[in-house]
């Protein structure tokens, strides 16, 4: 009996060694083979791959490569390989054998010149030929600084591509650029050498067990989650990565990136997509997963400066000066802490804040995602009197505990008053006896806690995913670009911002706590006053003494934020008076960038605004489809309409798109709009018209070279702009001047020259159309911020 069993085992071994290689040979080339990442994770991951796949039909060889000369590099590499270990379920004897086999299949190469790459490729070809097996594929893992990518890519493309029939996979590590432009540049260059399907951009967070489980978890529990995974039930989502370490030793890298580029643009954004994306119909289809991820990134609402708070640990500048050998005047504003609030433009998530936070030198090391559900139950009985049946009184949450922190292992936690989750049997287990701990605001006994039976390193998972060609666990070019497109404007707007300084560790106390109000975040504690110099104080005072008259009309001036809130207030008061007086308020709004902040202010701060009785008109419009990004209507829609409740029939976009064409005179769009105005607006006199002013003195879409826009009695006209898109539709000066009230909003130092100029000139609308704004009987008010007024 035993002999028979042994024979079976022997036969099986012979069989499996025959099978090994029958599906072909895979060559793995690890560039940066002696680097930190390789030493710490990659070699171990490759060894794991070898062990896992040994009986699955592929044969392997491993080529470690670096710039270091042969002998020295080889020594360094094999030193690192001594540390390889097997998983605990493998007998020590077998482990030694596996390590031996692995080392026999591993070689070191100095890869520097074109010839080096050619001889590597020749060597792979000849050894495959010698063994008489097919080549299945070549995997190049680039664990090198990003500046080396393009050079290496060129060499791989020109001399290391396998013959047709075998695949090429090239693995890249972040950073993938520094902003949208640089990422695009790098992607473009890489694309000249590789096909999209050949590139694997790693975000190692996607290899972390808990992160990798988020989507499958949502799917497996879809029946219960579907009705609650939305804005009606979710209060907020927190995505958090806290570190205790500082940037010491790598400040030269960190200085170029900062916390948002280092971890938020990539890791935390990837986690956000896993939580918020729509579950694909077929989740084993990588393309579908990636498509839904992309759709989610594209539906993130644009960020502004107020969407984030930033901090910097106090030691940072000292460490930086020392490492970069700068003098004491060198001062960096690179943030080492950031809290960002992100909103998603979708029916599912509208209004739910997603809080993304990370920082160095904080009080603990931990990373997690916490989905907090709304609390609707009011419990009358005091807490001490409640029994287990009143579990609805407790918070309800799902926590994906990615790692570290008080809970020493990765886990998924679900409040017991939510539901008992389903996790894959065999690889996850429920943890019971944890009652003494208290986590995320509740005793652990309030949760169902599940942990993986075996903890796997993220890189081992990533390497397996590459081997299996599981592309949804990587970042495609499209998704990368979409992510940079989302983050770059915020990064630019924060570039000059001075971060809040924090002492580090537990001493931070509540210095970094921040609060969400509307779409903005701010620190809970006011900034210390000493950050404002005495110089700034005196300037503030002098502004107060300015006479509030500009071109003979009322002037309101302040810093732009204050100015915008004053104007919003003014508009609300005007609206209330108009509604009281005539039951309706006719408001005409201009395009351009200045009104954006105003519209947002109206959307987020003016809850008593009489929108129900307000008609919204457009002062001007570009001749593009009303869904085009350039359309003024799109901006109105995004910044205001989608946040307020205004009756559908009160919204009056300009008819620039008729009969499938744009602003054709034969379509009489201007007459349509004039007629609509005449029909609804009493005496065609608007209650309030909001105008901007261009640096060339244009207003609405009336430009200096279109005199007919100033002379004719027409209400609405077609005009031509000197910049694209050229064709415009606009209110005439005649119509503007009939209004009860006209407000001109001017923001930013770019406008300083024109403000100075027109403060001196008389009425010359042919040269500067804005000077033709002069209401017949109504009121004109200038809202000009300090920067535009004084620079
Ligand atoms: C990539 O390699 C192919 C084949 O060697 C070559 O024809 C092509 O020019 C290379 N591409 C670039 C951009 O160098
Ligand atoms: C799901 O996608 C996988 C991978 O593309 C495919 O093999 C499978 O047939 C698909 N399943 C269904 C039900 O369409
Ligand atoms: C209507 O507008 C004209 C021209 O601006 C003005 O003269 C007239 O008084 C206005 N009528 C009323 C009722 O407001």
Short mmCIF file of C-alpha atoms in Angstrom, two decimals, residues 218-624:
data_model
loop_
_atom_site.label_atom_id
_atom_site.label_comp_id
_atom_site.label_asym_id
_atom_site.label_seq_id
_atom_site.Cartn_x
_atom_site.Cartn_y
_atom_site.Cartn_z
CA UNK A 218 -18.83 44.99 -2.04
CA UNK A 219 -19.73 42.40 -4.61
CA UNK A 220 -20.10 39.47 -2.29
CA UNK A 221 -22.34 41.51 0.01
CA UNK A 222 -24.02 43.38 -2.78
CA UNK A 223 -27.56 42.41 -1.84
CA UNK A 224 -27.27 44.04 1.56
CA UNK A 225 -24.99 46.87 0.55
CA UNK A 226 -26.77 48.02 -2.58
CA UNK A 227 -29.63 49.77 -0.82
CA UNK A 228 -27.34 51.51 1.70
CA UNK A 229 -24.21 52.30 -0.36
CA UNK A 230 -25.34 55.80 -1.28
CA UNK A 231 -25.91 59.39 -0.21
CA UNK A 232 -29.15 58.59 1.57
CA UNK A 233 -27.38 56.30 4.01
CA UNK A 234 -23.69 57.14 4.06
CA UNK A 235 -22.71 60.05 6.25
CA UNK A 236 -19.12 60.24 5.08
CA UNK A 237 -16.12 58.19 4.05
CA UNK A 238 -12.68 58.61 5.61
CA UNK A 239 -9.59 57.40 3.79
CA UNK A 240 -6.61 57.76 6.07
CA UNK A 241 -2.89 57.04 5.96
CA UNK A 242 -1.06 58.30 9.03
CA UNK A 243 2.67 57.97 9.47
CA UNK A 244 4.94 58.56 12.44
CA UNK A 245 8.14 58.78 10.40
CA UNK A 246 9.54 62.01 8.98
CA UNK A 247 11.17 62.66 5.62
CA UNK A 248 14.70 62.69 6.98
CA UNK A 249 17.20 61.18 4.58
CA UNK A 250 14.92 61.63 1.59
CA UNK A 251 14.03 65.31 1.74
CA UNK A 252 15.52 65.91 -1.70
CA UNK A 253 12.87 63.57 -3.11
CA UNK A 254 10.14 64.71 -0.76
CA UNK A 255 10.72 68.38 -1.47
CA UNK A 256 9.68 67.88 -5.09
CA UNK A 257 6.55 65.94 -4.20
CA UNK A 258 4.99 66.66 -0.84
CA UNK A 259 2.25 64.62 0.74
CA UNK A 260 -0.41 65.04 -1.94
CA UNK A 261 1.78 63.79 -4.78
CA UNK A 262 3.49 61.21 -2.57
CA UNK A 263 0.45 59.31 -1.35
CA UNK A 264 -2.88 61.08 -1.93
CA UNK A 265 -2.88 61.44 -5.72
CA UNK A 266 -2.08 57.73 -6.02
CA UNK A 267 -2.75 55.41 -3.06
CA UNK A 268 -5.67 57.22 -1.45
CA UNK A 269 -7.29 58.04 -4.78
CA UNK A 270 -7.09 54.38 -5.83
CA UNK A 271 -8.77 53.39 -2.57
CA UNK A 272 -11.43 56.01 -3.17
CA UNK A 273 -12.23 54.47 -6.55
CA UNK A 274 -12.52 50.99 -5.01
CA UNK A 275 -15.05 52.31 -2.50
CA UNK A 276 -17.08 54.56 -4.76
CA UNK A 277 -16.99 53.12 -8.29
CA UNK A 278 -19.96 51.30 -9.69
CA UNK A 279 -19.52 47.53 -9.44
CA UNK A 280 -18.97 46.16 -12.93
CA UNK A 281 -21.44 43.58 -14.20
CA UNK A 282 -18.57 41.21 -14.80
CA UNK A 283 -15.95 41.86 -12.13
CA UNK A 284 -13.51 39.33 -13.56
CA UNK A 285 -13.27 41.45 -16.66
CA UNK A 286 -10.33 43.80 -16.10
CA UNK A 287 -11.41 46.20 -18.82
CA UNK A 288 -14.80 46.66 -17.25
CA UNK A 289 -13.29 47.30 -13.83
CA UNK A 290 -10.89 49.85 -15.28
CA UNK A 291 -13.64 51.54 -17.24
CA UNK A 292 -15.75 51.99 -14.11
CA UNK A 293 -12.74 53.28 -12.19
CA UNK A 294 -12.09 55.84 -14.89
CA UNK A 295 -15.73 56.91 -14.90
CA UNK A 296 -15.50 57.47 -11.15
CA UNK A 297 -12.33 59.57 -11.35
CA UNK A 298 -13.93 61.65 -14.06
CA UNK A 299 -16.97 62.27 -11.91
CA UNK A 300 -15.00 63.77 -9.03
CA UNK A 301 -15.96 67.39 -8.54
CA UNK A 302 -13.11 69.81 -9.23
CA UNK A 303 -11.12 70.84 -6.17
CA UNK A 304 -10.37 74.36 -5.09
CA UNK A 305 -7.96 75.83 -2.63
CA UNK A 306 -10.64 75.63 0.05
CA UNK A 307 -10.98 71.87 -0.49
CA UNK A 308 -7.77 71.23 1.43
CA UNK A 309 -5.86 72.12 4.58
CA UNK A 310 -2.11 71.61 4.65
CA UNK A 311 0.55 71.37 7.34
CA UNK A 312 4.27 70.86 7.70
CA UNK A 313 6.12 69.35 10.66
CA UNK A 314 8.31 71.91 12.32
CA UNK A 315 11.58 70.07 11.82
CA UNK A 316 11.11 69.77 8.07
CA UNK A 317 12.81 72.98 6.99
CA UNK A 318 15.79 72.29 9.23
CA UNK A 319 16.22 68.79 7.83
CA UNK A 320 15.83 70.11 4.31
CA UNK A 321 18.46 72.83 4.73
CA UNK A 322 20.87 70.34 6.17
CA UNK A 323 20.37 67.71 3.46
CA UNK A 324 20.31 70.13 0.55
CA UNK A 325 22.96 72.35 2.14
CA UNK A 326 20.90 75.50 1.97
CA UNK A 327 21.36 78.58 4.12
CA UNK A 328 18.98 79.67 6.86
CA UNK A 329 16.94 81.86 4.51
CA UNK A 330 15.86 78.89 2.47
CA UNK A 331 12.22 78.23 3.23
CA UNK A 332 10.04 75.49 1.83
CA UNK A 333 6.25 75.37 1.92
CA UNK A 334 6.07 71.71 0.84
CA UNK A 335 3.21 70.14 2.81
CA UNK A 336 3.89 67.04 4.90
CA UNK A 337 0.27 66.86 6.01
CA UNK A 338 -2.94 67.35 4.06
CA UNK A 339 -6.64 66.90 4.63
CA UNK A 340 -8.75 67.07 1.49
CA UNK A 341 -12.47 66.77 1.03
CA UNK A 342 -13.67 65.29 -2.24
CA UNK A 343 -17.20 65.20 -3.56
CA UNK A 344 -18.53 63.00 -6.30
CA UNK A 345 -20.86 64.16 -8.98
CA UNK A 346 -23.24 61.23 -9.17
CA UNK A 347 -26.73 60.36 -8.05
CA UNK A 348 -25.25 57.77 -5.73
CA UNK A 349 -22.77 60.01 -3.94
CA UNK A 350 -23.97 63.57 -4.36
CA UNK A 351 -23.11 65.53 -1.22
CA UNK A 352 -21.26 62.76 0.62
CA UNK A 353 -17.83 64.00 1.76
CA UNK A 354 -14.90 61.71 1.08
CA UNK A 355 -12.13 62.79 3.41
CA UNK A 356 -8.60 61.95 2.26
CA UNK A 357 -5.93 62.53 4.89
CA UNK A 358 -2.28 61.75 5.24
CA UNK A 359 0.69 63.12 7.08
CA UNK A 360 4.14 62.48 8.42
CA UNK A 361 5.19 62.74 12.09
CA UNK A 362 1.66 62.18 13.35
CA UNK A 363 0.73 60.45 16.59
CA UNK A 364 0.34 56.93 15.16
CA UNK A 365 1.01 54.76 12.17
CA UNK A 366 -2.19 53.44 10.69
CA UNK A 367 -4.10 53.20 7.43
CA UNK A 368 -7.78 52.54 7.01
CA UNK A 369 -10.99 53.35 5.18
CA UNK A 370 -14.03 54.03 7.28
CA UNK A 371 -17.53 54.20 5.84
CA UNK A 372 -19.73 55.87 8.41
CA UNK A 373 -23.47 55.50 8.04
CA UNK A 374 -26.10 58.04 8.95
CA UNK A 375 -27.66 57.78 12.32
CA UNK A 376 -31.40 58.15 12.28
CA UNK A 377 -32.45 56.67 15.57
CA UNK A 378 -32.90 58.85 18.61
CA UNK A 379 -32.59 56.76 21.74
CA UNK A 380 -34.55 58.03 24.66
CA UNK A 381 -33.26 55.68 27.29
CA UNK A 382 -29.91 56.54 28.90
CA UNK A 383 -26.90 54.60 27.70
CA UNK A 384 -26.37 52.67 30.90
CA UNK A 385 -29.95 51.41 30.82
CA UNK A 386 -29.89 50.10 27.26
CA UNK A 387 -29.86 46.41 26.56
CA UNK A 388 -28.56 44.62 23.52
CA UNK A 389 -31.85 45.10 21.68
CA UNK A 390 -31.16 48.82 21.40
CA UNK A 391 -28.17 48.20 19.17
CA UNK A 392 -29.62 50.73 16.71
CA UNK A 393 -28.47 53.41 19.15
CA UNK A 394 -24.85 52.64 18.38
CA UNK A 395 -22.84 53.97 15.44
CA UNK A 396 -22.96 51.95 12.24
CA UNK A 397 -19.83 51.63 10.18
CA UNK A 398 -17.71 49.46 7.95
CA UNK A 399 -13.97 49.76 8.42
CA UNK A 400 -11.35 48.39 6.08
CA UNK A 401 -8.40 48.34 8.42
CA UNK A 402 -5.49 48.21 6.00
CA UNK A 403 -2.69 47.98 8.52
CA UNK A 404 -0.86 48.98 11.71
CA UNK A 405 -2.57 51.02 14.41
CA UNK A 406 -3.97 49.51 17.55
CA UNK A 407 -5.33 46.49 15.76
CA UNK A 408 -2.14 44.68 14.90
CA UNK A 409 -3.46 42.88 11.85
CA UNK A 410 -5.30 43.81 8.65
CA UNK A 411 -9.03 43.28 9.02
CA UNK A 412 -12.52 44.12 7.86
CA UNK A 413 -14.83 45.38 10.62
CA UNK A 414 -18.58 45.64 10.25
CA UNK A 415 -20.81 47.02 13.02
CA UNK A 416 -22.99 44.21 14.28
CA UNK A 417 -26.07 46.40 13.98
CA UNK A 418 -25.48 46.60 10.21
CA UNK A 419 -25.19 43.02 8.99
CA UNK A 420 -23.01 39.95 9.19
CA UNK A 421 -20.76 40.11 6.16
CA UNK A 422 -19.81 37.30 3.86
CA UNK A 423 -16.09 36.85 3.27
CA UNK A 424 -14.38 34.13 1.26
CA UNK A 425 -14.34 30.93 3.25
CA UNK A 426 -11.01 29.24 3.52
CA UNK A 427 -8.93 32.39 3.25
CA UNK A 428 -10.62 34.65 5.85
CA UNK A 429 -11.61 33.93 9.41
CA UNK A 430 -13.77 35.60 11.98
CA UNK A 431 -11.95 36.90 15.06
CA UNK A 432 -13.89 36.70 18.29
CA UNK A 433 -12.15 37.31 21.62
CA UNK A 434 -11.23 40.98 21.19
CA UNK A 435 -13.69 42.54 23.56
CA UNK A 436 -11.18 44.55 25.59
CA UNK A 437 -10.18 46.73 22.65
CA UNK A 438 -11.92 49.92 21.66
CA UNK A 439 -11.60 51.01 18.04
CA UNK A 440 -13.14 53.62 15.76
CA UNK A 441 -15.39 54.83 18.54
CA UNK A 442 -16.78 51.45 19.55
CA UNK A 443 -15.68 48.43 21.58
CA UNK A 444 -14.46 45.70 19.24
CA UNK A 445 -17.20 43.46 20.57
CA UNK A 446 -19.66 45.65 18.64
CA UNK A 447 -18.17 44.52 15.34
CA UNK A 448 -17.92 41.46 13.23
CA UNK A 449 -14.16 41.26 12.69
CA UNK A 450 -12.62 39.26 9.88
CA UNK A 451 -8.96 38.83 9.08
CA UNK A 452 -7.08 37.00 6.35
CA UNK A 453 -5.87 33.57 7.49
CA UNK A 454 -2.49 34.24 6.00
CA UNK A 455 -0.98 37.70 5.75
CA UNK A 456 0.47 38.32 2.33
CA UNK A 457 2.92 40.99 1.36
CA UNK A 458 1.56 43.50 -1.15
CA UNK A 459 4.44 42.97 -3.54
CA UNK A 460 3.96 39.22 -3.62
CA UNK A 461 0.36 39.84 -4.66
CA UNK A 462 1.42 42.39 -7.24
CA UNK A 463 3.94 40.05 -8.79
CA UNK A 464 1.31 37.32 -9.01
CA UNK A 465 -1.07 39.80 -10.65
CA UNK A 466 1.56 40.70 -13.23
CA UNK A 467 2.19 37.03 -13.92
CA UNK A 468 -1.54 36.46 -14.39
CA UNK A 469 -1.92 39.61 -16.51
CA UNK A 470 -4.58 40.93 -14.12
CA UNK A 471 -4.52 44.48 -15.43
CA UNK A 472 -7.22 45.96 -13.22
CA UNK A 473 -4.78 45.87 -10.31
CA UNK A 474 -2.59 48.42 -12.12
CA UNK A 475 -2.82 52.01 -13.30
CA UNK A 476 -3.58 52.53 -16.96
CA UNK A 477 -2.40 55.62 -18.80
CA UNK A 478 -5.95 56.88 -19.08
CA UNK A 479 -6.65 56.48 -15.38
CA UNK A 480 -3.33 58.06 -14.47
CA UNK A 481 -4.07 61.09 -16.62
CA UNK A 482 -7.55 61.44 -15.20
CA UNK A 483 -6.14 61.35 -11.69
CA UNK A 484 -3.55 64.04 -12.47
CA UNK A 485 -6.19 66.07 -14.22
CA UNK A 486 -8.13 65.99 -10.98
CA UNK A 487 -5.26 66.78 -8.61
CA UNK A 488 -3.13 69.24 -10.58
CA UNK A 489 -5.35 72.34 -10.15
CA UNK A 490 -5.35 71.87 -6.38
CA UNK A 491 -1.59 71.39 -6.31
CA UNK A 492 -1.16 74.57 -8.31
CA UNK A 493 -3.49 76.58 -6.14
CA UNK A 494 -1.66 75.40 -3.00
CA UNK A 495 1.81 76.07 -4.39
CA UNK A 496 2.17 79.45 -2.66
CA UNK A 497 0.18 78.54 0.42
CA UNK A 498 2.03 78.56 3.74
CA UNK A 499 1.24 75.30 5.58
CA UNK A 500 0.34 75.19 9.25
CA UNK A 501 3.37 74.12 11.27
CA UNK A 502 2.96 71.27 13.71
CA UNK A 503 5.32 70.01 16.39
CA UNK A 504 4.84 66.30 15.63
CA UNK A 505 3.64 63.17 17.42
CA UNK A 506 1.20 63.43 20.28
CA UNK A 507 2.16 67.07 20.76
CA UNK A 508 0.10 67.92 17.70
CA UNK A 509 -2.95 67.54 19.93
CA UNK A 510 -5.87 69.03 18.00
CA UNK A 511 -3.77 71.45 15.97
CA UNK A 512 -4.47 69.55 12.73
CA UNK A 513 -8.14 68.75 13.29
CA UNK A 514 -10.20 70.12 10.48
CA UNK A 515 -13.85 70.69 9.86
CA UNK A 516 -15.94 70.38 6.72
CA UNK A 517 -18.40 73.13 6.01
CA UNK A 518 -20.20 73.09 2.72
CA UNK A 519 -17.63 72.09 0.15
CA UNK A 520 -14.71 73.57 2.07
CA UNK A 521 -12.45 72.42 4.89
CA UNK A 522 -10.67 74.52 7.47
CA UNK A 523 -8.66 73.88 10.61
CA UNK A 524 -10.77 73.83 13.74
CA UNK A 525 -8.30 76.01 15.62
CA UNK A 526 -7.73 79.46 14.17
CA UNK A 527 -4.25 80.08 12.84
CA UNK A 528 -1.92 81.68 15.37
CA UNK A 529 -1.82 85.39 14.87
CA UNK A 530 1.96 85.68 14.84
CA UNK A 531 1.98 84.37 11.27
CA UNK A 532 0.58 87.70 10.14
CA UNK A 533 3.36 90.28 9.98
CA UNK A 534 2.89 93.77 11.34
CA UNK A 535 3.39 94.95 7.78
CA UNK A 536 0.20 93.19 6.74
CA UNK A 537 -1.69 94.74 9.63
CA UNK A 538 -0.93 98.29 8.55
CA UNK A 539 -1.88 97.53 4.96
CA UNK A 540 -5.23 96.23 6.08
CA UNK A 541 -5.84 99.47 7.93
CA UNK A 542 -4.98 101.72 5.03
CA UNK A 543 -7.52 100.02 2.78
CA UNK A 544 -10.31 101.00 5.09
CA UNK A 545 -9.73 104.66 4.36
CA UNK A 546 -10.21 104.36 0.61
CA UNK A 547 -13.10 106.43 -0.72
CA UNK A 548 -15.79 104.02 -1.91
CA UNK A 549 -16.38 105.64 -5.31
CA UNK A 550 -15.15 104.34 -8.67
CA UNK A 551 -15.98 106.06 -11.96
CA UNK A 552 -18.62 108.03 -10.13
CA UNK A 553 -20.42 104.95 -8.86
CA UNK A 554 -20.47 102.99 -5.66
CA UNK A 555 -17.39 100.85 -5.02
CA UNK A 556 -17.11 97.85 -2.72
CA UNK A 557 -13.62 96.50 -2.13
CA UNK A 558 -12.03 93.81 0.07
CA UNK A 559 -9.86 90.70 -0.27
CA UNK A 560 -11.48 88.51 -2.89
CA UNK A 561 -13.03 85.95 -0.49
CA UNK A 562 -14.67 88.67 1.58
CA UNK A 563 -15.69 90.58 -1.52
CA UNK A 564 -17.42 87.57 -2.99
CA UNK A 565 -19.34 86.94 0.21
CA UNK A 566 -20.40 90.61 0.37
CA UNK A 567 -21.65 90.45 -3.21
CA UNK A 568 -23.53 87.21 -2.58
CA UNK A 569 -25.18 88.90 0.36
CA UNK A 570 -26.04 91.93 -1.80
CA UNK A 571 -27.62 89.71 -4.45
CA UNK A 572 -29.73 87.90 -1.89
CA UNK A 573 -31.02 91.18 -0.45
CA UNK A 574 -31.82 92.47 -3.95
CA UNK A 575 -33.60 89.21 -4.74
CA UNK A 576 -35.72 89.37 -1.61
CA UNK A 577 -36.74 92.94 -2.33
CA UNK A 578 -37.65 92.15 -5.93
CA UNK A 579 -39.72 89.14 -4.89
CA UNK A 580 -41.47 91.17 -2.22
CA UNK A 581 -42.17 93.91 -4.71
CA UNK A 582 -43.16 91.97 -7.83
CA UNK A 583 -43.17 88.27 -6.92
CA UNK A 584 -40.24 87.48 -9.18
CA UNK A 585 -36.50 88.16 -9.48
CA UNK A 586 -34.79 88.31 -12.86
CA UNK A 587 -31.07 87.71 -12.56
CA UNK A 588 -28.71 87.71 -15.54
CA UNK A 589 -25.27 86.16 -15.09
CA UNK A 590 -22.09 86.48 -17.13
CA UNK A 591 -19.61 83.79 -18.10
CA UNK A 592 -15.90 83.92 -17.41
CA UNK A 593 -13.90 82.94 -14.36
CA UNK A 594 -14.73 85.73 -11.91
CA UNK A 595 -18.33 84.69 -11.16
CA UNK A 596 -17.36 81.08 -10.36
CA UNK A 597 -16.52 81.77 -6.72
CA UNK A 598 -19.67 83.84 -6.42
CA UNK A 599 -21.89 81.10 -7.81
CA UNK A 600 -20.33 78.60 -5.44
CA UNK A 601 -20.83 80.96 -2.55
CA UNK A 602 -24.50 81.35 -3.47
CA UNK A 603 -24.83 77.58 -3.74
CA UNK A 604 -23.24 76.79 -0.39
CA UNK A 605 -24.12 79.68 1.91
CA UNK A 606 -27.48 81.09 0.93
CA UNK A 607 -30.11 78.63 2.00
CA UNK A 608 -32.86 81.19 2.26
CA UNK A 609 -32.32 82.61 -1.22
CA UNK A 610 -35.70 82.82 -3.03
CA UNK A 611 -34.64 80.49 -5.86
CA UNK A 612 -38.23 79.40 -6.37
CA UNK A 613 -39.07 82.88 -7.58
CA UNK A 614 -35.83 83.55 -9.43
CA UNK A 615 -35.35 83.47 -13.19
CA UNK A 616 -31.80 82.85 -14.34
CA UNK A 617 -30.67 84.39 -17.62
CA UNK A 618 -27.35 84.42 -19.42
CA UNK A 619 -25.67 87.74 -20.19
CA UNK A 620 -23.53 86.08 -22.83
CA UNK A 621 -22.67 82.70 -24.23
CA UNK A 622 -20.04 81.12 -26.45
CA UNK A 623 -21.26 79.53 -29.65
CA UNK A 624 -20.54 75.97 -28.57
#
